[in-house]
CSV table of C-alpha atoms in Angstrom, one decimal:
chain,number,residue,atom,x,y,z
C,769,UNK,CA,19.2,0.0,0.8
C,770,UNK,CA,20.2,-3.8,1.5
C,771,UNK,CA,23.4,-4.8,2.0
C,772,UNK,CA,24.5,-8.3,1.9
C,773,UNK,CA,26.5,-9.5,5.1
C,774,UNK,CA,28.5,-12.8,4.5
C,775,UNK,CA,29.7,-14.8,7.5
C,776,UNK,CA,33.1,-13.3,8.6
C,777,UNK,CA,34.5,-9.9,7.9
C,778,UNK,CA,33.3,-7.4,5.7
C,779,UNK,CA,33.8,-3.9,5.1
C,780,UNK,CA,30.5,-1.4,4.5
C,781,UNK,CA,29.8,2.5,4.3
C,782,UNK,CA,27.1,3.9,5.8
C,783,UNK,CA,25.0,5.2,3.1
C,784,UNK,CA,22.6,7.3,4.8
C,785,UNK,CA,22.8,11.1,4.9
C,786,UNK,CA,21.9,11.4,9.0
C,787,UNK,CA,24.0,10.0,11.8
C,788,UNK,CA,21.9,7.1,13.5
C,789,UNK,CA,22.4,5.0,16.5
C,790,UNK,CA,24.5,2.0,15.5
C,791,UNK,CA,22.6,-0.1,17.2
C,792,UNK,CA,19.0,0.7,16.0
C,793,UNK,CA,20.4,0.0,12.5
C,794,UNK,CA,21.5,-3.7,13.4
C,795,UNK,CA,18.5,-4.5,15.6
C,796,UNK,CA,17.0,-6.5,13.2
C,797,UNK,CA,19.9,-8.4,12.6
C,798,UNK,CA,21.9,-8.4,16.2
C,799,UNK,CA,21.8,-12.2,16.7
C,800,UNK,CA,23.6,-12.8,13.6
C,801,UNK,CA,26.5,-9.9,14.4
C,802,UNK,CA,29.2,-10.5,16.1
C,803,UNK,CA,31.3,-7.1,16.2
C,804,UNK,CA,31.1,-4.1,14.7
C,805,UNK,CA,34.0,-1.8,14.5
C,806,UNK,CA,34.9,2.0,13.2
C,807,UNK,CA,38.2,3.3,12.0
C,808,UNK,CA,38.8,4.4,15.6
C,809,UNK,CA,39.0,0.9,16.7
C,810,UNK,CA,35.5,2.0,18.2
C,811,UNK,CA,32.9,-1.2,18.7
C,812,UNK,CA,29.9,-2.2,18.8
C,813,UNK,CA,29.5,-5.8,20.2
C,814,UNK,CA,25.9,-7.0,21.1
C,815,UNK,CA,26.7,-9.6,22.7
C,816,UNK,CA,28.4,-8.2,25.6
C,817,UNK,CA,25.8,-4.8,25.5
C,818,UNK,CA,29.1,-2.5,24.3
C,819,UNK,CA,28.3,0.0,22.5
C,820,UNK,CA,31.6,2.6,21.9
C,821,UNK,CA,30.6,4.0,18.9
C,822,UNK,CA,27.4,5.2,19.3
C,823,UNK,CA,26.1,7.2,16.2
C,824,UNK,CA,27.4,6.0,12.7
C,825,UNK,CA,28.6,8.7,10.4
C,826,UNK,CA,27.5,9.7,6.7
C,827,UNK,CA,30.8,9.0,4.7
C,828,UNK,CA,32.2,6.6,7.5
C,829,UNK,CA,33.1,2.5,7.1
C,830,UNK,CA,32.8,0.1,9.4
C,831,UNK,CA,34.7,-3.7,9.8
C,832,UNK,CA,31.6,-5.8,10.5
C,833,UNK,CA,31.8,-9.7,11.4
C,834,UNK,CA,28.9,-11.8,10.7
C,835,UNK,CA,28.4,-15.1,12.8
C,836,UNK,CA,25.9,-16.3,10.1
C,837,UNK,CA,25.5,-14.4,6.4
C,838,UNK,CA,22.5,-12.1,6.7
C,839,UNK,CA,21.2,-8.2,5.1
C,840,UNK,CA,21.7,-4.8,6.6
C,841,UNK,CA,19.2,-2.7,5.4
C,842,UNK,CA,19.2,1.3,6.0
């Protein structure tokens, strides 16, 4: 399932039905992410190798800020 990413700040769910490691689902797009967050204030942030969230959740959103527009897909 692709999901468009503009630059900046959007809001997504994730869709799929198993937890998976956050950042095995943005490795193909990890240069063009700047943050990820949860509703914990949780993050994920490439660039500096943090990783607080760990496993995202079936049924959970996440704040997501794009340095450059690109597609998510599950």
């Amino acid at each position: 399932s692709p999901i468009t990413l503009q630059a900046g700040w959007s809001i997504i769910g994730y869709l799929r039905q198993i937890p998976a490691d956050i950042s095995q689902m943005f490795s193909d797009i990890t240069q063009n992410t700047e943050i990820v967050k949860d509703e914990l204030g949780n993050v994920y942030w490439p660039q500096y190798s943090v990783n607080n969230i760990g496993n995202m959740l079936p049924g959970k959103g996440y704040q997501v800020k794009m340095n450059v527009g690109d597609v998510l897909n599950y």
